[in-house]
Each structure stands twice: as C-alpha cells, then as structure tokens.
Amino acid sequence: MPEYLRKDAFIKIADVDLEFEDEVGFNMIFFYNTLDRGEFVGHEDKWVTVNDQKVIEYGKEYSNDQLNSVFKIMPNAIQLPVDQTRLLQSKPTKMVIAQRTNNGDDHKGWSSIVVIAKDYSTPTRHIHASMMFKVSIGDDYNWTKWVQAKILLWEGDPGNQVEYALVGNDVIDQLAYIHEPENPLKFLNLEDETRLTIF
C-alpha cells in the first residue's frame, strides 16, 4: 500500500469524530491485502470496487456520475486499479485563497480515495470532488460571479508549506482577472471596465 494511502486509511479508522469513514479505511486495507495475496491475477487491466471488505465487481474506472450513483447505494465503497501505476494523481492546479467549506460531516460528492499533489506542496494529499460545484471567490466585500467547477481540497492537516486552500483546475480560467504591479490578484466586475479601458 502506498504510504499516502496507508496514512489515509489510518486517519479514517482512527478519527473518532468521523466513524462513518471507518469502513472506507477497512476497504482500503482489504484491497491491498487481497492484492498482496495475488488474488487479482488475471484482472491486471481492471479497476476493483470494494464494499464491506468484499469485491463487488471488476471493470473500468467509474465516471464521476457512476461514482456518485455508487456512493448513494454504498457510501463507503472504494475503487482502485489492480495495476498500481494507474493510481490517480492530481493535475497541476491553480491556487486561489478560498475558505474550506466541507467540514467532513457530508461525504456525498467527494471521492473516498485521496490523491497526491503533483505540483505545489507535493506530496500533500488532495480530496477530490466527484461532482460539479458552483464556486464564487471573494474577500467578504466583493465576490466574483458563480462558476461551475470540479474542486479539490487539501487534506485536513497539510503542513506548514501549504498557504492556500485549493479550488479546482479550471476556476480561474472562467473568471476575468488582472494582476497589477504591487497589488494582489483582482477579479474584475463591471465597475472596472471604464478604468481598464483608459489604462
């Protein structure tokens, strides 16, 4: 079991406040024990779905819609590839300052398997949304328009090297912004049009 998944399984099982996640951790341990015993031979090109420490099915990696449907029926299920070189990794991600809104009480819409950051803060773990969210970025006074995005968050305790919460790969691409000298990143609204036209 990769170290970051071992750590995640331990946290899920040991966290008293989130007992519903225990089974996710046990499912991860079951998957890797089964893999180590060679019981997935012949399924090297498959993804394995595990629930209640039993193999549910072999198949292709679930789409986000399929994953959300599975979570409605089996909220603690996991899906991992037999070929460990196909483990999920985060794509390079743009950063914005944002407030973490998921307090861990609601697992719907979030993947049960963490992934490792490939860029900023490697090897910090990310928790991925498995459904689209609407995101607005602001400072309590001014806010951007709402945009749809797949988002991801830092793990609960990412360490001192992480200065920002993380909002998904394509949020900034959907918003108009500028970076003027000696000023922070500014998201634009209609009030900026006249000034920037002159500029």
PDB file of C-alpha atoms in Angstrom:
ATOM      1  CA  MET A   1       0.000   0.000   0.000  1.00  0.00           C
ATOM      2  CA  PRO A   2       1.465   3.402  -0.919  1.00  0.00           C
ATOM      3  CA  GLU A   3       2.394   5.418   2.145  1.00  0.00           C
ATOM      4  CA  TYR A   4      -0.120   8.194   1.464  1.00  0.00           C
ATOM      5  CA  LEU A   5      -2.985   5.674   1.264  1.00  0.00           C
ATOM      6  CA  ARG A   6      -1.728   3.886   4.384  1.00  0.00           C
ATOM      7  CA  LYS A   7      -1.801   7.241   6.196  1.00  0.00           C
ATOM      8  CA  ASP A   8      -5.278   7.996   4.856  1.00  0.00           C
ATOM      9  CA  ALA A   9      -6.634   4.578   5.891  1.00  0.00           C
ATOM     10  CA  PHE A  10      -5.209   5.066   9.389  1.00  0.00           C
ATOM     11  CA  ILE A  11      -6.765   8.528   9.699  1.00  0.00           C
ATOM     12  CA  LYS A  12     -10.160   7.289   8.503  1.00  0.00           C
ATOM     13  CA  ILE A  13     -10.174   4.425  11.026  1.00  0.00           C
ATOM     14  CA  ALA A  14      -8.681   6.369  13.947  1.00  0.00           C
ATOM     15  CA  ASP A  15     -10.774   9.547  13.641  1.00  0.00           C
ATOM     16  CA  VAL A  16     -13.443   9.116  16.316  1.00  0.00           C
ATOM     17  CA  ASP A  17     -15.462  12.116  15.063  1.00  0.00           C
ATOM     18  CA  LEU A  18     -15.987  10.587  11.607  1.00  0.00           C
ATOM     19  CA  GLU A  19     -16.904   6.993  12.391  1.00  0.00           C
ATOM     20  CA  PHE A  20     -18.764   6.581   9.085  1.00  0.00           C
ATOM     21  CA  GLU A  21     -15.347   6.664   7.359  1.00  0.00           C
ATOM     22  CA  ASP A  22     -14.018   3.612   9.258  1.00  0.00           C
ATOM     23  CA  GLU A  23     -15.335   1.257   6.602  1.00  0.00           C
ATOM     24  CA  VAL A  24     -13.529   3.189   3.854  1.00  0.00           C
ATOM     25  CA  GLY A  25     -10.249   2.571   5.684  1.00  0.00           C
ATOM     26  CA  PHE A  26     -11.057  -1.114   6.193  1.00  0.00           C
ATOM     27  CA  ASN A  27     -11.949  -1.450   2.496  1.00  0.00           C
ATOM     28  CA  MET A  28      -8.564   0.014   1.532  1.00  0.00           C
ATOM     29  CA  ILE A  29      -6.731  -2.455   3.785  1.00  0.00           C
ATOM     30  CA  PHE A  30      -8.812  -5.317   2.371  1.00  0.00           C
ATOM     31  CA  PHE A  31      -7.948  -4.289  -1.209  1.00  0.00           C
ATOM     32  CA  TYR A  32      -4.190  -4.230  -0.556  1.00  0.00           C
ATOM     33  CA  ASN A  33      -4.197  -7.469   1.451  1.00  0.00           C
ATOM     34  CA  THR A  34      -6.047  -9.135  -1.434  1.00  0.00           C
ATOM     35  CA  LEU A  35      -3.618  -7.622  -3.951  1.00  0.00           C
ATOM     36  CA  ASP A  36      -0.635  -8.867  -1.906  1.00  0.00           C
ATOM     37  CA  ARG A  37      -2.076 -12.403  -1.850  1.00  0.00           C
ATOM     38  CA  GLY A  38      -2.202 -12.390  -5.662  1.00  0.00           C
ATOM     39  CA  GLU A  39      -5.974 -12.792  -5.824  1.00  0.00           C
ATOM     40  CA  PHE A  40      -6.325 -10.186  -8.576  1.00  0.00           C
ATOM     41  CA  VAL A  41      -4.227 -12.173 -11.079  1.00  0.00           C
ATOM     42  CA  GLY A  42      -5.940 -12.085 -14.457  1.00  0.00           C
ATOM     43  CA  HIS A  43      -7.552  -8.721 -13.688  1.00  0.00           C
ATOM     44  CA  GLU A  44      -4.448  -6.537 -14.110  1.00  0.00           C
ATOM     45  CA  ASP A  45      -6.202  -4.176 -16.536  1.00  0.00           C
ATOM     46  CA  LYS A  46      -9.275  -3.742 -14.298  1.00  0.00           C
ATOM     47  CA  TRP A  47     -10.443  -1.458 -11.524  1.00  0.00           C
ATOM     48  CA  VAL A  48     -11.771  -3.224  -8.429  1.00  0.00           C
ATOM     49  CA  THR A  49     -14.776  -1.960  -6.472  1.00  0.00           C
ATOM     50  CA  VAL A  50     -14.722  -2.969  -2.789  1.00  0.00           C
ATOM     51  CA  ASN A  51     -17.506  -2.539  -0.231  1.00  0.00           C
ATOM     52  CA  ASP A  52     -17.929  -4.131   3.212  1.00  0.00           C
ATOM     53  CA  GLN A  53     -14.492  -5.710   2.674  1.00  0.00           C
ATOM     54  CA  LYS A  54     -15.732  -7.723  -0.308  1.00  0.00           C
ATOM     55  CA  VAL A  55     -15.012  -7.445  -4.016  1.00  0.00           C
ATOM     56  CA  ILE A  56     -18.177  -6.085  -5.632  1.00  0.00           C
ATOM     57  CA  GLU A  57     -17.006  -6.000  -9.245  1.00  0.00           C
ATOM     58  CA  TYR A  58     -14.118  -5.773 -11.685  1.00  0.00           C
ATOM     59  CA  GLY A  59     -14.410  -3.280 -14.515  1.00  0.00           C
ATOM     60  CA  LYS A  60     -13.451   0.094 -15.919  1.00  0.00           C
ATOM     61  CA  GLU A  61     -12.790   3.157 -13.804  1.00  0.00           C
ATOM     62  CA  TYR A  62     -16.074   4.807 -12.860  1.00  0.00           C
ATOM     63  CA  SER A  63     -17.019   8.145 -14.365  1.00  0.00           C
ATOM     64  CA  ASN A  64     -17.983  10.832 -11.862  1.00  0.00           C
ATOM     65  CA  ASP A  65     -21.679  10.172 -12.482  1.00  0.00           C
ATOM     66  CA  GLN A  66     -21.215   6.430 -11.949  1.00  0.00           C
ATOM     67  CA  LEU A  67     -19.171   7.086  -8.808  1.00  0.00           C
ATOM     68  CA  ASN A  68     -21.905   9.304  -7.361  1.00  0.00           C
ATOM     69  CA  SER A  69     -24.520   6.621  -8.135  1.00  0.00           C
ATOM     70  CA  VAL A  70     -22.390   4.002  -6.357  1.00  0.00           C
ATOM     71  CA  PHE A  71     -21.969   6.292  -3.328  1.00  0.00           C
ATOM     72  CA  LYS A  72     -25.753   6.631  -2.998  1.00  0.00           C
ATOM     73  CA  ILE A  73     -26.036   2.856  -2.597  1.00  0.00           C
ATOM     74  CA  MET A  74     -22.654   2.118  -0.962  1.00  0.00           C
ATOM     75  CA  PRO A  75     -21.316   5.349   0.621  1.00  0.00           C
ATOM     76  CA  ASN A  76     -18.141   3.665   1.912  1.00  0.00           C
ATOM     77  CA  ALA A  77     -17.168   1.887  -1.316  1.00  0.00           C
ATOM     78  CA  ILE A  78     -13.779   2.384  -2.924  1.00  0.00           C
ATOM     79  CA  GLN A  79     -12.487   1.712  -6.429  1.00  0.00           C
ATOM     80  CA  LEU A  80      -8.783   1.159  -7.087  1.00  0.00           C
ATOM     81  CA  PRO A  81      -6.802  -0.142 -10.075  1.00  0.00           C
ATOM     82  CA  VAL A  82      -5.099  -3.526  -9.850  1.00  0.00           C
ATOM     83  CA  ASP A  83      -2.225  -2.001 -11.856  1.00  0.00           C
ATOM     84  CA  GLN A  84      -0.858   0.416  -9.270  1.00  0.00           C
ATOM     85  CA  THR A  85       0.854   2.560 -11.911  1.00  0.00           C
ATOM     86  CA  ARG A  86      -2.674   3.753 -12.773  1.00  0.00           C
ATOM     87  CA  LEU A  87      -3.366   5.251  -9.331  1.00  0.00           C
ATOM     88  CA  LEU A  88      -4.943   8.686  -9.621  1.00  0.00           C
ATOM     89  CA  GLN A  89      -2.792  11.790  -9.340  1.00  0.00           C
ATOM     90  CA  SER A  90      -3.815  15.424  -9.207  1.00  0.00           C
ATOM     91  CA  LYS A  91      -3.331  17.522 -12.301  1.00  0.00           C
ATOM     92  CA  PRO A  92      -1.353  20.762 -11.883  1.00  0.00           C
ATOM     93  CA  THR A  93      -3.717  23.138 -10.128  1.00  0.00           C
ATOM     94  CA  LYS A  94      -4.126  26.885  -9.976  1.00  0.00           C
ATOM     95  CA  MET A  95      -4.374  28.365  -6.492  1.00  0.00           C
ATOM     96  CA  VAL A  96      -6.720  30.952  -5.055  1.00  0.00           C
ATOM     97  CA  ILE A  97      -7.404  31.949  -1.485  1.00  0.00           C
ATOM     98  CA  ALA A  98     -10.676  30.300  -0.507  1.00  0.00           C
ATOM     99  CA  GLN A  99     -12.473  29.132   2.573  1.00  0.00           C
ATOM    100  CA  ARG A 100     -12.682  25.393   3.128  1.00  0.00           C
ATOM    101  CA  THR A 101     -16.397  24.697   3.401  1.00  0.00           C
ATOM    102  CA  ASN A 102     -16.538  20.917   3.781  1.00  0.00           C
ATOM    103  CA  ASN A 103     -16.281  20.111   7.487  1.00  0.00           C
ATOM    104  CA  GLY A 104     -16.223  16.371   6.876  1.00  0.00           C
ATOM    105  CA  ASP A 105     -19.780  15.706   8.024  1.00  0.00           C
ATOM    106  CA  ASP A 106     -21.081  15.274   4.484  1.00  0.00           C
ATOM    107  CA  HIS A 107     -19.304  12.692   2.338  1.00  0.00           C
ATOM    108  CA  LYS A 108     -21.637  12.988  -0.656  1.00  0.00           C
ATOM    109  CA  GLY A 109     -19.972  14.453  -3.708  1.00  0.00           C
ATOM    110  CA  TRP A 110     -16.437  13.667  -2.535  1.00  0.00           C
ATOM    111  CA  SER A 111     -14.194  10.810  -3.586  1.00  0.00           C
ATOM    112  CA  SER A 112     -13.348   8.302  -0.857  1.00  0.00           C
ATOM    113  CA  ILE A 113      -9.766   7.960  -2.164  1.00  0.00           C
ATOM    114  CA  VAL A 114      -7.246  10.773  -1.726  1.00  0.00           C
ATOM    115  CA  VAL A 115      -4.655  11.624  -4.385  1.00  0.00           C
ATOM    116  CA  ILE A 116      -1.165  13.113  -4.218  1.00  0.00           C
ATOM    117  CA  ALA A 117      -0.414  16.655  -5.403  1.00  0.00           C
ATOM    118  CA  LYS A 118       1.998  16.751  -8.358  1.00  0.00           C
ATOM    119  CA  ASP A 119       2.886  20.428  -8.199  1.00  0.00           C
ATOM    120  CA  TYR A 120       2.629  22.845  -5.275  1.00  0.00           C
ATOM    121  CA  SER A 121       3.059  21.091  -1.894  1.00  0.00           C
ATOM    122  CA  THR A 122       3.999  17.616  -3.202  1.00  0.00           C
ATOM    123  CA  PRO A 123       3.404  15.129  -1.573  1.00  0.00           C
ATOM    124  CA  THR A 124       0.429  16.700   0.189  1.00  0.00           C
ATOM    125  CA  ARG A 125      -2.830  14.799  -0.305  1.00  0.00           C
ATOM    126  CA  HIS A 126      -5.889  16.192  -2.082  1.00  0.00           C
ATOM    127  CA  ILE A 127      -9.524  15.281  -1.565  1.00  0.00           C
ATOM    128  CA  HIS A 128     -11.368  15.442  -4.900  1.00  0.00           C
ATOM    129  CA  ALA A 129     -14.971  16.311  -5.539  1.00  0.00           C
ATOM    130  CA  SER A 130     -16.756  13.724  -7.640  1.00  0.00           C
ATOM    131  CA  MET A 131     -19.434  16.165  -8.759  1.00  0.00           C
ATOM    132  CA  MET A 132     -19.559  19.731 -10.050  1.00  0.00           C
ATOM    133  CA  PHE A 133     -19.810  22.571  -7.537  1.00  0.00           C
ATOM    134  CA  LYS A 134     -20.619  26.238  -8.031  1.00  0.00           C
ATOM    135  CA  VAL A 135     -17.786  28.440  -6.780  1.00  0.00           C
ATOM    136  CA  SER A 136     -17.556  32.166  -6.080  1.00  0.00           C
ATOM    137  CA  ILE A 137     -14.329  33.775  -4.899  1.00  0.00           C
ATOM    138  CA  GLY A 138     -14.224  36.894  -2.759  1.00  0.00           C
ATOM    139  CA  ASP A 139     -12.999  38.763   0.296  1.00  0.00           C
ATOM    140  CA  ASP A 140     -16.281  39.250   2.224  1.00  0.00           C
ATOM    141  CA  TYR A 141     -16.872  42.544   0.360  1.00  0.00           C
ATOM    142  CA  ASN A 142     -16.502  41.777  -3.343  1.00  0.00           C
ATOM    143  CA  TRP A 143     -17.291  38.471  -4.978  1.00  0.00           C
ATOM    144  CA  THR A 144     -16.847  37.005  -8.432  1.00  0.00           C
ATOM    145  CA  LYS A 145     -19.684  35.560 -10.449  1.00  0.00           C
ATOM    146  CA  TRP A 146     -20.588  31.935  -9.713  1.00  0.00           C
ATOM    147  CA  VAL A 147     -18.818  29.433 -11.948  1.00  0.00           C
ATOM    148  CA  GLN A 148     -19.156  25.664 -12.173  1.00  0.00           C
ATOM    149  CA  ALA A 149     -16.019  23.716 -11.391  1.00  0.00           C
ATOM    150  CA  LYS A 150     -14.657  20.419 -10.197  1.00  0.00           C
ATOM    151  CA  ILE A 151     -12.941  21.321  -6.942  1.00  0.00           C
ATOM    152  CA  LEU A 152     -10.453  19.699  -4.631  1.00  0.00           C
ATOM    153  CA  LEU A 153      -9.274  20.469  -1.129  1.00  0.00           C
ATOM    154  CA  TRP A 154      -6.144  19.985   0.892  1.00  0.00           C
ATOM    155  CA  GLU A 155      -6.092  17.179   3.412  1.00  0.00           C
ATOM    156  CA  GLY A 156      -7.157  18.188   6.928  1.00  0.00           C
ATOM    157  CA  ASP A 157      -3.601  18.937   8.148  1.00  0.00           C
ATOM    158  CA  PRO A 158      -1.463  19.652   5.085  1.00  0.00           C
ATOM    159  CA  GLY A 159       1.535  21.092   6.943  1.00  0.00           C
ATOM    160  CA  ASN A 160       3.216  24.498   7.073  1.00  0.00           C
ATOM    161  CA  GLN A 161       4.236  24.513   3.405  1.00  0.00           C
ATOM    162  CA  VAL A 162       0.607  24.948   2.297  1.00  0.00           C
ATOM    163  CA  GLU A 163      -0.556  28.562   2.379  1.00  0.00           C
ATOM    164  CA  TYR A 164      -3.775  28.287   0.396  1.00  0.00           C
ATOM    165  CA  ALA A 165      -6.910  26.242   0.144  1.00  0.00           C
ATOM    166  CA  LEU A 166      -7.334  24.768  -3.291  1.00  0.00           C
ATOM    167  CA  VAL A 167     -10.099  25.404  -5.775  1.00  0.00           C
ATOM    168  CA  GLY A 168     -10.129  23.276  -8.911  1.00  0.00           C
ATOM    169  CA  ASN A 169      -8.145  23.319 -12.106  1.00  0.00           C
ATOM    170  CA  ASP A 170     -10.471  25.447 -14.197  1.00  0.00           C
ATOM    171  CA  VAL A 171     -11.947  28.050 -11.829  1.00  0.00           C
ATOM    172  CA  ILE A 172      -9.595  30.895 -12.748  1.00  0.00           C
ATOM    173  CA  ASP A 173      -9.977  30.184 -16.467  1.00  0.00           C
ATOM    174  CA  GLN A 174     -13.673  31.036 -16.154  1.00  0.00           C
ATOM    175  CA  LEU A 175     -13.151  34.390 -14.433  1.00  0.00           C
ATOM    176  CA  ALA A 176     -11.801  37.723 -15.658  1.00  0.00           C
ATOM    177  CA  TYR A 177      -8.836  38.893 -13.591  1.00  0.00           C
ATOM    178  CA  ILE A 178      -5.735  41.062 -13.737  1.00  0.00           C
ATOM    179  CA  HIS A 179      -2.563  41.342 -11.723  1.00  0.00           C
ATOM    180  CA  GLU A 180      -1.402  44.963 -11.490  1.00  0.00           C
ATOM    181  CA  PRO A 181       2.067  45.830 -10.140  1.00  0.00           C
ATOM    182  CA  GLU A 182       2.239  45.931  -6.331  1.00  0.00           C
ATOM    183  CA  ASN A 183      -1.395  44.862  -5.998  1.00  0.00           C
ATOM    184  CA  PRO A 184      -2.955  41.476  -5.304  1.00  0.00           C
ATOM    185  CA  LEU A 185      -4.765  39.473  -7.951  1.00  0.00           C
ATOM    186  CA  LYS A 186      -8.006  41.311  -8.760  1.00  0.00           C
ATOM    187  CA  PHE A 187     -11.118  39.648 -10.108  1.00  0.00           C
ATOM    188  CA  LEU A 188     -12.919  42.020 -12.439  1.00  0.00           C
ATOM    189  CA  ASN A 189     -16.505  43.240 -12.477  1.00  0.00           C
ATOM    190  CA  LEU A 190     -18.392  45.879 -14.461  1.00  0.00           C
ATOM    191  CA  GLU A 191     -17.084  48.706 -12.262  1.00  0.00           C
ATOM    192  CA  ASP A 192     -13.572  48.067 -13.590  1.00  0.00           C
ATOM    193  CA  GLU A 193     -14.449  48.439 -17.272  1.00  0.00           C
ATOM    194  CA  THR A 194     -14.041  52.217 -17.628  1.00  0.00           C
ATOM    195  CA  ARG A 195     -10.773  52.390 -15.668  1.00  0.00           C
ATOM    196  CA  LEU A 196      -9.230  49.498 -17.545  1.00  0.00           C
ATOM    197  CA  THR A 197     -10.323  50.834 -20.929  1.00  0.00           C
ATOM    198  CA  ILE A 198      -8.400  54.037 -20.162  1.00  0.00           C
ATOM    199  CA  PHE A 199      -5.478  52.027 -18.775  1.00  0.00           C
TER     200      PHE A 199
END
